[in-house]
mmCIF file with all atom_site columns, N, CA and C in Angstrom:
data_model
loop_
_atom_site.group_PDB
_atom_site.id
_atom_site.type_symbol
_atom_site.label_atom_id
_atom_site.label_alt_id
_atom_site.label_comp_id
_atom_site.label_asym_id
_atom_site.label_entity_id
_atom_site.label_seq_id
_atom_site.pdbx_PDB_ins_code
_atom_site.Cartn_x
_atom_site.Cartn_y
_atom_site.Cartn_z
_atom_site.occupancy
_atom_site.B_iso_or_equiv
_atom_site.pdbx_formal_charge
_atom_site.auth_seq_id
_atom_site.auth_comp_id
_atom_site.auth_asym_id
_atom_site.auth_atom_id
_atom_site.pdbx_PDB_model_num
ATOM 1   N N  . UNK J 1 1  ? -40.715 99.638  -76.520 1.00 83.00 ? 1  UNK J N  1
ATOM 2   C CA . UNK J 1 1  ? -40.646 101.297 -76.725 1.00 83.00 ? 1  UNK J CA 1
ATOM 3   C C  . UNK J 1 1  ? -40.444 101.476 -75.843 1.00 83.00 ? 1  UNK J C  1
ATOM 4   N N  . UNK J 1 2  ? -41.349 101.654 -74.888 1.00 88.00 ? 2  UNK J N  1
ATOM 5   C CA . UNK J 1 2  ? -42.039 102.649 -73.371 1.00 88.00 ? 2  UNK J CA 1
ATOM 6   C C  . UNK J 1 2  ? -40.492 102.360 -72.599 1.00 88.00 ? 2  UNK J C  1
ATOM 7   N N  . UNK J 1 3  ? -39.966 100.671 -72.562 1.00 84.00 ? 3  UNK J N  1
ATOM 8   C CA . UNK J 1 3  ? -39.345 100.576 -71.563 1.00 84.00 ? 3  UNK J CA 1
ATOM 9   C C  . UNK J 1 3  ? -37.664 101.395 -71.596 1.00 84.00 ? 3  UNK J C  1
ATOM 10  N N  . UNK J 1 4  ? -37.442 101.120 -73.819 1.00 88.00 ? 4  UNK J N  1
ATOM 11  C CA . UNK J 1 4  ? -36.490 101.665 -73.692 1.00 88.00 ? 4  UNK J CA 1
ATOM 12  C C  . UNK J 1 4  ? -36.087 103.368 -73.847 1.00 88.00 ? 4  UNK J C  1
ATOM 13  N N  . UNK J 1 5  ? -37.601 103.898 -73.467 1.00 85.00 ? 5  UNK J N  1
ATOM 14  C CA . UNK J 1 5  ? -37.771 105.532 -73.506 1.00 85.00 ? 5  UNK J CA 1
ATOM 15  C C  . UNK J 1 5  ? -37.335 105.685 -72.232 1.00 85.00 ? 5  UNK J C  1
ATOM 16  N N  . UNK J 1 6  ? -37.663 104.635 -71.444 1.00 89.00 ? 6  UNK J N  1
ATOM 17  C CA . UNK J 1 6  ? -37.972 105.435 -70.012 1.00 89.00 ? 6  UNK J CA 1
ATOM 18  C C  . UNK J 1 6  ? -36.434 105.357 -69.291 1.00 89.00 ? 6  UNK J C  1
ATOM 19  N N  . UNK J 1 7  ? -35.586 104.163 -69.789 1.00 88.00 ? 7  UNK J N  1
ATOM 20  C CA . UNK J 1 7  ? -34.188 103.621 -69.526 1.00 88.00 ? 7  UNK J CA 1
ATOM 21  C C  . UNK J 1 7  ? -33.687 105.014 -69.933 1.00 88.00 ? 7  UNK J C  1
ATOM 22  N N  . UNK J 1 8  ? -33.805 105.635 -71.802 1.00 90.00 ? 8  UNK J N  1
ATOM 23  C CA . UNK J 1 8  ? -32.723 106.449 -71.869 1.00 90.00 ? 8  UNK J CA 1
ATOM 24  C C  . UNK J 1 8  ? -32.633 107.862 -71.300 1.00 90.00 ? 8  UNK J C  1
ATOM 25  N N  . UNK J 1 9  ? -33.485 108.080 -70.632 1.00 87.00 ? 9  UNK J N  1
ATOM 26  C CA . UNK J 1 9  ? -34.182 109.167 -70.332 1.00 87.00 ? 9  UNK J CA 1
ATOM 27  C C  . UNK J 1 9  ? -33.808 109.013 -68.470 1.00 87.00 ? 9  UNK J C  1
ATOM 28  N N  . UNK J 1 10 ? -33.999 107.916 -67.832 1.00 89.00 ? 10 UNK J N  1
ATOM 29  C CA . UNK J 1 10 ? -33.656 107.803 -66.443 1.00 89.00 ? 10 UNK J CA 1
ATOM 30  C C  . UNK J 1 10 ? -32.037 107.715 -66.253 1.00 89.00 ? 10 UNK J C  1
ATOM 31  N N  . UNK J 1 11 ? -30.790 107.081 -67.686 1.00 89.00 ? 11 UNK J N  1
ATOM 32  C CA . UNK J 1 11 ? -30.320 107.600 -67.580 1.00 89.00 ? 11 UNK J CA 1
ATOM 33  C C  . UNK J 1 11 ? -29.746 108.626 -68.239 1.00 89.00 ? 11 UNK J C  1
ATOM 34  N N  . UNK J 1 12 ? -29.706 109.592 -68.982 1.00 93.00 ? 12 UNK J N  1
ATOM 35  C CA . UNK J 1 12 ? -29.641 110.365 -69.237 1.00 93.00 ? 12 UNK J CA 1
ATOM 36  C C  . UNK J 1 12 ? -29.397 111.542 -67.792 1.00 93.00 ? 12 UNK J C  1
ATOM 37  N N  . UNK J 1 13 ? -30.873 111.533 -67.199 1.00 91.00 ? 13 UNK J N  1
ATOM 38  C CA . UNK J 1 13 ? -31.090 112.500 -65.774 1.00 91.00 ? 13 UNK J CA 1
ATOM 39  C C  . UNK J 1 13 ? -30.448 112.035 -64.508 1.00 91.00 ? 13 UNK J C  1
ATOM 40  N N  . UNK J 1 14 ? -29.900 110.737 -64.292 1.00 91.00 ? 14 UNK J N  1
ATOM 41  C CA . UNK J 1 14 ? -30.222 110.472 -63.418 1.00 91.00 ? 14 UNK J CA 1
ATOM 42  C C  . UNK J 1 14 ? -31.369 110.244 -62.171 1.00 91.00 ? 14 UNK J C  1
ATOM 43  N N  . UNK J 1 15 ? -31.843 110.103 -63.059 1.00 88.00 ? 15 UNK J N  1
ATOM 44  C CA . UNK J 1 15 ? -33.868 110.331 -61.351 1.00 88.00 ? 15 UNK J CA 1
ATOM 45  C C  . UNK J 1 15 ? -34.260 109.109 -61.714 1.00 88.00 ? 15 UNK J C  1
ATOM 46  N N  . UNK J 1 16 ? -35.148 108.787 -60.905 1.00 87.00 ? 16 UNK J N  1
ATOM 47  C CA . UNK J 1 16 ? -35.667 107.500 -61.430 1.00 87.00 ? 16 UNK J CA 1
ATOM 48  C C  . UNK J 1 16 ? -36.895 107.729 -62.171 1.00 87.00 ? 16 UNK J C  1
ATOM 49  N N  . UNK J 1 17 ? -36.694 107.508 -63.261 1.00 91.00 ? 17 UNK J N  1
ATOM 50  C CA . UNK J 1 17 ? -38.063 107.559 -64.388 1.00 91.00 ? 17 UNK J CA 1
ATOM 51  C C  . UNK J 1 17 ? -38.690 106.476 -64.396 1.00 91.00 ? 17 UNK J C  1
ATOM 52  N N  . UNK J 1 18 ? -39.592 106.467 -65.836 1.00 91.00 ? 18 UNK J N  1
ATOM 53  C CA . UNK J 1 18 ? -40.468 105.211 -66.499 1.00 91.00 ? 18 UNK J CA 1
ATOM 54  C C  . UNK J 1 18 ? -40.900 105.571 -67.242 1.00 91.00 ? 18 UNK J C  1
ATOM 55  N N  . UNK J 1 19 ? -41.331 104.655 -68.388 1.00 92.00 ? 19 UNK J N  1
ATOM 56  C CA . UNK J 1 19 ? -42.344 105.235 -69.074 1.00 92.00 ? 19 UNK J CA 1
ATOM 57  C C  . UNK J 1 19 ? -43.147 104.561 -69.780 1.00 92.00 ? 19 UNK J C  1
ATOM 58  N N  . UNK J 1 20 ? -44.388 104.635 -69.963 1.00 93.00 ? 20 UNK J N  1
ATOM 59  C CA . UNK J 1 20 ? -45.916 104.135 -70.098 1.00 93.00 ? 20 UNK J CA 1
ATOM 60  C C  . UNK J 1 20 ? -46.765 104.451 -71.623 1.00 93.00 ? 20 UNK J C  1
ATOM 61  N N  . UNK J 1 21 ? -47.239 103.634 -73.075 1.00 94.00 ? 21 UNK J N  1
ATOM 62  C CA . UNK J 1 21 ? -46.927 104.172 -73.546 1.00 94.00 ? 21 UNK J CA 1
ATOM 63  C C  . UNK J 1 21 ? -48.763 104.039 -72.989 1.00 94.00 ? 21 UNK J C  1
ATOM 64  N N  . UNK J 1 22 ? -49.401 105.242 -73.938 1.00 95.00 ? 22 UNK J N  1
ATOM 65  C CA . UNK J 1 22 ? -50.809 105.761 -73.754 1.00 95.00 ? 22 UNK J CA 1
ATOM 66  C C  . UNK J 1 22 ? -51.415 105.580 -74.675 1.00 95.00 ? 22 UNK J C  1
ATOM 67  N N  . UNK J 1 23 ? -51.310 105.477 -76.075 1.00 93.00 ? 23 UNK J N  1
ATOM 68  C CA . UNK J 1 23 ? -52.110 105.218 -77.266 1.00 93.00 ? 23 UNK J CA 1
ATOM 69  C C  . UNK J 1 23 ? -51.248 104.577 -78.247 1.00 93.00 ? 23 UNK J C  1
ATOM 70  N N  . UNK J 1 24 ? -51.617 103.915 -78.688 1.00 91.00 ? 24 UNK J N  1
ATOM 71  C CA . UNK J 1 24 ? -50.987 102.808 -79.559 1.00 91.00 ? 24 UNK J CA 1
ATOM 72  C C  . UNK J 1 24 ? -51.504 102.507 -81.195 1.00 91.00 ? 24 UNK J C  1
ATOM 73  N N  . UNK J 1 25 ? -51.211 102.273 -82.136 1.00 93.00 ? 25 UNK J N  1
ATOM 74  C CA . UNK J 1 25 ? -51.793 102.396 -83.565 1.00 93.00 ? 25 UNK J CA 1
ATOM 75  C C  . UNK J 1 25 ? -51.799 100.810 -83.600 1.00 93.00 ? 25 UNK J C  1
ATOM 76  N N  . UNK J 1 26 ? -51.347 99.942  -82.989 1.00 92.00 ? 26 UNK J N  1
ATOM 77  C CA . UNK J 1 26 ? -51.694 98.452  -82.792 1.00 92.00 ? 26 UNK J CA 1
ATOM 78  C C  . UNK J 1 26 ? -53.357 98.227  -81.744 1.00 92.00 ? 26 UNK J C  1
ATOM 79  N N  . UNK J 1 27 ? -53.248 98.992  -81.114 1.00 89.00 ? 27 UNK J N  1
ATOM 80  C CA . UNK J 1 27 ? -54.703 99.082  -80.269 1.00 89.00 ? 27 UNK J CA 1
ATOM 81  C C  . UNK J 1 27 ? -56.088 100.257 -80.986 1.00 89.00 ? 27 UNK J C  1
ATOM 82  N N  . UNK J 1 28 ? -55.438 100.557 -82.419 1.00 92.00 ? 28 UNK J N  1
ATOM 83  C CA . UNK J 1 28 ? -56.740 101.207 -83.163 1.00 92.00 ? 28 UNK J CA 1
ATOM 84  C C  . UNK J 1 28 ? -56.655 103.055 -82.701 1.00 92.00 ? 28 UNK J C  1
ATOM 85  N N  . UNK J 1 29 ? -55.516 103.023 -82.406 1.00 92.00 ? 29 UNK J N  1
ATOM 86  C CA . UNK J 1 29 ? -55.547 104.667 -81.836 1.00 92.00 ? 29 UNK J CA 1
ATOM 87  C C  . UNK J 1 29 ? -54.497 105.171 -82.986 1.00 92.00 ? 29 UNK J C  1
ATOM 88  N N  . UNK J 1 30 ? -54.840 106.912 -83.080 1.00 94.00 ? 30 UNK J N  1
ATOM 89  C CA . UNK J 1 30 ? -54.738 107.525 -84.730 1.00 94.00 ? 30 UNK J CA 1
ATOM 90  C C  . UNK J 1 30 ? -53.027 107.517 -84.409 1.00 94.00 ? 30 UNK J C  1
ATOM 91  N N  . UNK J 1 31 ? -52.303 107.121 -83.687 1.00 94.00 ? 31 UNK J N  1
ATOM 92  C CA . UNK J 1 31 ? -50.804 107.457 -83.047 1.00 94.00 ? 31 UNK J CA 1
ATOM 93  C C  . UNK J 1 31 ? -50.404 106.729 -82.388 1.00 94.00 ? 31 UNK J C  1
ATOM 94  N N  . UNK J 1 32 ? -48.905 106.816 -81.798 1.00 93.00 ? 32 UNK J N  1
ATOM 95  C CA . UNK J 1 32 ? -48.548 106.269 -80.272 1.00 93.00 ? 32 UNK J CA 1
ATOM 96  C C  . UNK J 1 32 ? -48.095 106.757 -79.820 1.00 93.00 ? 32 UNK J C  1
ATOM 97  N N  . UNK J 1 33 ? -48.234 107.191 -77.922 1.00 94.00 ? 33 UNK J N  1
ATOM 98  C CA . UNK J 1 33 ? -47.851 108.141 -77.275 1.00 94.00 ? 33 UNK J CA 1
ATOM 99  C C  . UNK J 1 33 ? -47.778 107.744 -76.458 1.00 94.00 ? 33 UNK J C  1
ATOM 100 N N  . UNK J 1 34 ? -46.569 108.251 -75.806 1.00 94.00 ? 34 UNK J N  1
ATOM 101 C CA . UNK J 1 34 ? -45.089 107.692 -74.641 1.00 94.00 ? 34 UNK J CA 1
ATOM 102 C C  . UNK J 1 34 ? -45.711 108.792 -73.141 1.00 94.00 ? 34 UNK J C  1
ATOM 103 N N  . UNK J 1 35 ? -45.634 108.236 -72.589 1.00 93.00 ? 35 UNK J N  1
ATOM 104 C CA . UNK J 1 35 ? -45.556 109.920 -71.096 1.00 93.00 ? 35 UNK J CA 1
ATOM 105 C C  . UNK J 1 35 ? -44.339 108.990 -70.558 1.00 93.00 ? 35 UNK J C  1
ATOM 106 N N  . UNK J 1 36 ? -43.527 109.778 -70.459 1.00 92.00 ? 36 UNK J N  1
ATOM 107 C CA . UNK J 1 36 ? -42.328 110.021 -69.506 1.00 92.00 ? 36 UNK J CA 1
ATOM 108 C C  . UNK J 1 36 ? -42.045 110.494 -67.709 1.00 92.00 ? 36 UNK J C  1
ATOM 109 N N  . UNK J 1 37 ? -41.876 110.396 -67.013 1.00 90.00 ? 37 UNK J N  1
ATOM 110 C CA . UNK J 1 37 ? -41.984 110.612 -65.436 1.00 90.00 ? 37 UNK J CA 1
ATOM 111 C C  . UNK J 1 37 ? -41.071 109.957 -64.428 1.00 90.00 ? 37 UNK J C  1
ATOM 112 N N  . UNK J 1 38 ? -41.600 110.768 -63.054 1.00 90.00 ? 38 UNK J N  1
ATOM 113 C CA . UNK J 1 38 ? -40.990 110.033 -61.696 1.00 90.00 ? 38 UNK J CA 1
ATOM 114 C C  . UNK J 1 38 ? -42.184 108.429 -61.921 1.00 90.00 ? 38 UNK J C  1
ATOM 115 N N  . UNK J 1 39 ? -40.922 107.234 -61.199 1.00 88.00 ? 39 UNK J N  1
ATOM 116 C CA . UNK J 1 39 ? -41.875 106.369 -61.279 1.00 88.00 ? 39 UNK J CA 1
ATOM 117 C C  . UNK J 1 39 ? -43.457 106.688 -60.777 1.00 88.00 ? 39 UNK J C  1
ATOM 118 N N  . UNK J 1 40 ? -42.716 107.444 -59.314 1.00 89.00 ? 40 UNK J N  1
ATOM 119 C CA . UNK J 1 40 ? -44.087 107.538 -58.232 1.00 89.00 ? 40 UNK J CA 1
ATOM 120 C C  . UNK J 1 40 ? -45.397 108.659 -58.702 1.00 89.00 ? 40 UNK J C  1
ATOM 121 N N  . UNK J 1 41 ? -45.403 109.287 -60.021 1.00 90.00 ? 41 UNK J N  1
ATOM 122 C CA . UNK J 1 41 ? -45.686 110.022 -60.240 1.00 90.00 ? 41 UNK J CA 1
ATOM 123 C C  . UNK J 1 41 ? -46.732 109.495 -61.377 1.00 90.00 ? 41 UNK J C  1
ATOM 124 N N  . UNK J 1 42 ? -46.237 108.546 -62.193 1.00 93.00 ? 42 UNK J N  1
ATOM 125 C CA . UNK J 1 42 ? -46.895 106.940 -62.784 1.00 93.00 ? 42 UNK J CA 1
ATOM 126 C C  . UNK J 1 42 ? -47.642 106.528 -62.429 1.00 93.00 ? 42 UNK J C  1
ATOM 127 N N  . UNK J 1 43 ? -47.586 106.289 -61.499 1.00 92.00 ? 43 UNK J N  1
ATOM 128 C CA . UNK J 1 43 ? -48.697 104.884 -60.792 1.00 92.00 ? 43 UNK J CA 1
ATOM 129 C C  . UNK J 1 43 ? -49.636 104.185 -60.953 1.00 92.00 ? 43 UNK J C  1
ATOM 130 N N  . UNK J 1 44 ? -50.359 105.560 -61.515 1.00 94.00 ? 44 UNK J N  1
ATOM 131 C CA . UNK J 1 44 ? -52.371 105.215 -62.150 1.00 94.00 ? 44 UNK J CA 1
ATOM 132 C C  . UNK J 1 44 ? -51.733 105.287 -63.316 1.00 94.00 ? 44 UNK J C  1
ATOM 133 N N  . UNK J 1 45 ? -51.043 105.152 -64.703 1.00 95.00 ? 45 UNK J N  1
ATOM 134 C CA . UNK J 1 45 ? -51.406 105.269 -65.608 1.00 95.00 ? 45 UNK J CA 1
ATOM 135 C C  . UNK J 1 45 ? -51.190 103.658 -66.389 1.00 95.00 ? 45 UNK J C  1
ATOM 136 N N  . UNK J 1 46 ? -50.597 102.633 -65.997 1.00 95.00 ? 46 UNK J N  1
ATOM 137 C CA . UNK J 1 46 ? -51.251 101.425 -66.422 1.00 95.00 ? 46 UNK J CA 1
ATOM 138 C C  . UNK J 1 46 ? -52.770 101.203 -66.366 1.00 95.00 ? 46 UNK J C  1
ATOM 139 N N  . UNK J 1 47 ? -53.589 101.355 -64.917 1.00 96.00 ? 47 UNK J N  1
ATOM 140 C CA . UNK J 1 47 ? -54.746 100.914 -64.659 1.00 96.00 ? 47 UNK J CA 1
ATOM 141 C C  . UNK J 1 47 ? -55.329 102.302 -65.870 1.00 96.00 ? 47 UNK J C  1
ATOM 142 N N  . UNK J 1 48 ? -55.427 103.652 -66.383 1.00 95.00 ? 48 UNK J N  1
ATOM 143 C CA . UNK J 1 48 ? -56.159 103.957 -66.882 1.00 95.00 ? 48 UNK J CA 1
ATOM 144 C C  . UNK J 1 48 ? -55.911 103.843 -68.308 1.00 95.00 ? 48 UNK J C  1
ATOM 145 N N  . UNK J 1 49 ? -54.999 103.447 -68.760 1.00 94.00 ? 49 UNK J N  1
ATOM 146 C CA . UNK J 1 49 ? -54.453 102.875 -70.440 1.00 94.00 ? 49 UNK J CA 1
ATOM 147 C C  . UNK J 1 49 ? -55.084 101.692 -70.438 1.00 94.00 ? 49 UNK J C  1
ATOM 148 N N  . UNK J 1 50 ? -55.603 100.769 -69.045 1.00 93.00 ? 50 UNK J N  1
ATOM 149 C CA . UNK J 1 50 ? -56.363 99.151  -69.468 1.00 93.00 ? 50 UNK J CA 1
ATOM 150 C C  . UNK J 1 50 ? -57.500 100.387 -69.511 1.00 93.00 ? 50 UNK J C  1
ATOM 151 N N  . UNK J 1 51 ? -58.288 100.781 -69.153 1.00 95.00 ? 51 UNK J N  1
ATOM 152 C CA . UNK J 1 51 ? -59.647 101.680 -69.558 1.00 95.00 ? 51 UNK J CA 1
ATOM 153 C C  . UNK J 1 51 ? -59.831 102.374 -70.279 1.00 95.00 ? 51 UNK J C  1
ATOM 154 N N  . UNK J 1 52 ? -59.080 102.386 -71.001 1.00 92.00 ? 52 UNK J N  1
ATOM 155 C CA . UNK J 1 52 ? -59.136 103.102 -72.385 1.00 92.00 ? 52 UNK J CA 1
ATOM 156 C C  . UNK J 1 52 ? -59.425 104.758 -72.019 1.00 92.00 ? 52 UNK J C  1
ATOM 157 N N  . UNK J 1 53 ? -58.428 105.176 -71.222 1.00 95.00 ? 53 UNK J N  1
ATOM 158 C CA . UNK J 1 53 ? -58.960 106.488 -70.969 1.00 95.00 ? 53 UNK J CA 1
ATOM 159 C C  . UNK J 1 53 ? -58.334 107.401 -72.069 1.00 95.00 ? 53 UNK J C  1
ATOM 160 N N  . UNK J 1 54 ? -58.583 108.288 -72.166 1.00 94.00 ? 54 UNK J N  1
ATOM 161 C CA . UNK J 1 54 ? -58.178 108.850 -73.713 1.00 94.00 ? 54 UNK J CA 1
ATOM 162 C C  . UNK J 1 54 ? -57.191 109.818 -72.436 1.00 94.00 ? 54 UNK J C  1
ATOM 163 N N  . UNK J 1 55 ? -56.117 110.364 -73.631 1.00 94.00 ? 55 UNK J N  1
ATOM 164 C CA . UNK J 1 55 ? -54.655 110.582 -73.796 1.00 94.00 ? 55 UNK J CA 1
ATOM 165 C C  . UNK J 1 55 ? -54.871 112.247 -73.133 1.00 94.00 ? 55 UNK J C  1
ATOM 166 N N  . UNK J 1 56 ? -56.398 112.736 -72.937 1.00 94.00 ? 56 UNK J N  1
ATOM 167 C CA . UNK J 1 56 ? -55.872 114.142 -72.494 1.00 94.00 ? 56 UNK J CA 1
ATOM 168 C C  . UNK J 1 56 ? -56.455 113.840 -71.264 1.00 94.00 ? 56 UNK J C  1
ATOM 169 N N  . UNK J 1 57 ? -57.461 113.174 -70.581 1.00 95.00 ? 57 UNK J N  1
ATOM 170 C CA . UNK J 1 57 ? -57.683 112.533 -69.238 1.00 95.00 ? 57 UNK J CA 1
ATOM 171 C C  . UNK J 1 57 ? -56.325 112.238 -68.199 1.00 95.00 ? 57 UNK J C  1
ATOM 172 N N  . UNK J 1 58 ? -55.907 111.492 -68.985 1.00 95.00 ? 58 UNK J N  1
ATOM 173 C CA . UNK J 1 58 ? -54.129 110.974 -68.311 1.00 95.00 ? 58 UNK J CA 1
ATOM 174 C C  . UNK J 1 58 ? -52.802 112.046 -68.423 1.00 95.00 ? 58 UNK J C  1
ATOM 175 N N  . UNK J 1 59 ? -53.101 113.091 -69.688 1.00 93.00 ? 59 UNK J N  1
ATOM 176 C CA . UNK J 1 59 ? -52.363 114.249 -69.402 1.00 93.00 ? 59 UNK J CA 1
ATOM 177 C C  . UNK J 1 59 ? -52.799 114.970 -68.125 1.00 93.00 ? 59 UNK J C  1
ATOM 178 N N  . UNK J 1 60 ? -54.049 115.111 -68.198 1.00 94.00 ? 60 UNK J N  1
ATOM 179 C CA . UNK J 1 60 ? -54.850 116.148 -66.997 1.00 94.00 ? 60 UNK J CA 1
ATOM 180 C C  . UNK J 1 60 ? -54.243 115.368 -65.661 1.00 94.00 ? 60 UNK J C  1
ATOM 181 N N  . UNK J 1 61 ? -54.649 114.265 -65.384 1.00 93.00 ? 61 UNK J N  1
ATOM 182 C CA . UNK J 1 61 ? -54.125 113.557 -64.077 1.00 93.00 ? 61 UNK J CA 1
ATOM 183 C C  . UNK J 1 61 ? -52.527 113.741 -63.541 1.00 93.00 ? 61 UNK J C  1
ATOM 184 N N  . UNK J 1 62 ? -51.892 113.552 -64.647 1.00 92.00 ? 62 UNK J N  1
ATOM 185 C CA . UNK J 1 62 ? -50.732 113.736 -64.392 1.00 92.00 ? 62 UNK J CA 1
ATOM 186 C C  . UNK J 1 62 ? -50.429 115.295 -63.977 1.00 92.00 ? 62 UNK J C  1
ATOM 187 N N  . UNK J 1 63 ? -51.308 116.392 -64.519 1.00 90.00 ? 63 UNK J N  1
ATOM 188 C CA . UNK J 1 63 ? -51.023 117.781 -64.470 1.00 90.00 ? 63 UNK J CA 1
ATOM 189 C C  . UNK J 1 63 ? -51.301 117.626 -63.347 1.00 90.00 ? 63 UNK J C  1
ATOM 190 N N  . UNK J 1 64 ? -52.452 117.382 -62.280 1.00 89.00 ? 64 UNK J N  1
ATOM 191 C CA . UNK J 1 64 ? -52.999 117.557 -60.911 1.00 89.00 ? 64 UNK J CA 1
ATOM 192 C C  . UNK J 1 64 ? -52.302 116.552 -60.070 1.00 89.00 ? 64 UNK J C  1
ATOM 193 N N  . UNK J 1 65 ? -50.447 115.786 -60.333 1.00 83.00 ? 65 UNK J N  1
ATOM 194 C CA . UNK J 1 65 ? -50.197 115.398 -59.481 1.00 83.00 ? 65 UNK J CA 1
ATOM 195 C C  . UNK J 1 65 ? -49.315 115.967 -59.089 1.00 83.00 ? 65 UNK J C  1
ATOM 196 N N  . UNK J 1 66 ? -48.955 116.224 -57.902 1.00 76.00 ? 66 UNK J N  1
ATOM 197 C CA . UNK J 1 66 ? -47.565 116.869 -57.667 1.00 76.00 ? 66 UNK J CA 1
ATOM 198 C C  . UNK J 1 66 ? -45.941 115.587 -57.559 1.00 76.00 ? 66 UNK J C  1
ATOM 199 N N  . UNK J 1 67 ? -44.990 117.132 -57.453 1.00 72.00 ? 67 UNK J N  1
ATOM 200 C CA . UNK J 1 67 ? -43.796 116.375 -58.423 1.00 72.00 ? 67 UNK J CA 1
ATOM 201 C C  . UNK J 1 67 ? -43.047 115.604 -57.144 1.00 72.00 ? 67 UNK J C  1
ATOM 202 N N  . UNK J 1 68 ? -42.490 115.004 -56.787 1.00 68.00 ? 68 UNK J N  1
ATOM 203 C CA . UNK J 1 68 ? -41.309 114.842 -55.720 1.00 68.00 ? 68 UNK J CA 1
ATOM 204 C C  . UNK J 1 68 ? -40.367 115.878 -55.633 1.00 68.00 ? 68 UNK J C  1
ATOM 205 N N  . UNK J 1 69 ? -40.100 116.317 -54.803 1.00 64.00 ? 69 UNK J N  1
ATOM 206 C CA . UNK J 1 69 ? -39.064 117.601 -54.961 1.00 64.00 ? 69 UNK J CA 1
ATOM 207 C C  . UNK J 1 69 ? -37.443 116.864 -54.982 1.00 64.00 ? 69 UNK J C  1
#
């Protein structure tokens, strides 16, 4: 589903976007959540997800990541 979301947003905006699932019911989380953004900004997200970082921590890390012009 993350690939579909990333592709849809990338196509709609003509930007280099990707998506990652940051929480998943199938992994025991209370709901499935995704982040969609510029590939360069989301590069650390998969590692954070593998380490089971809380969604709030992932969101804060993304807020602290500079956007590409």
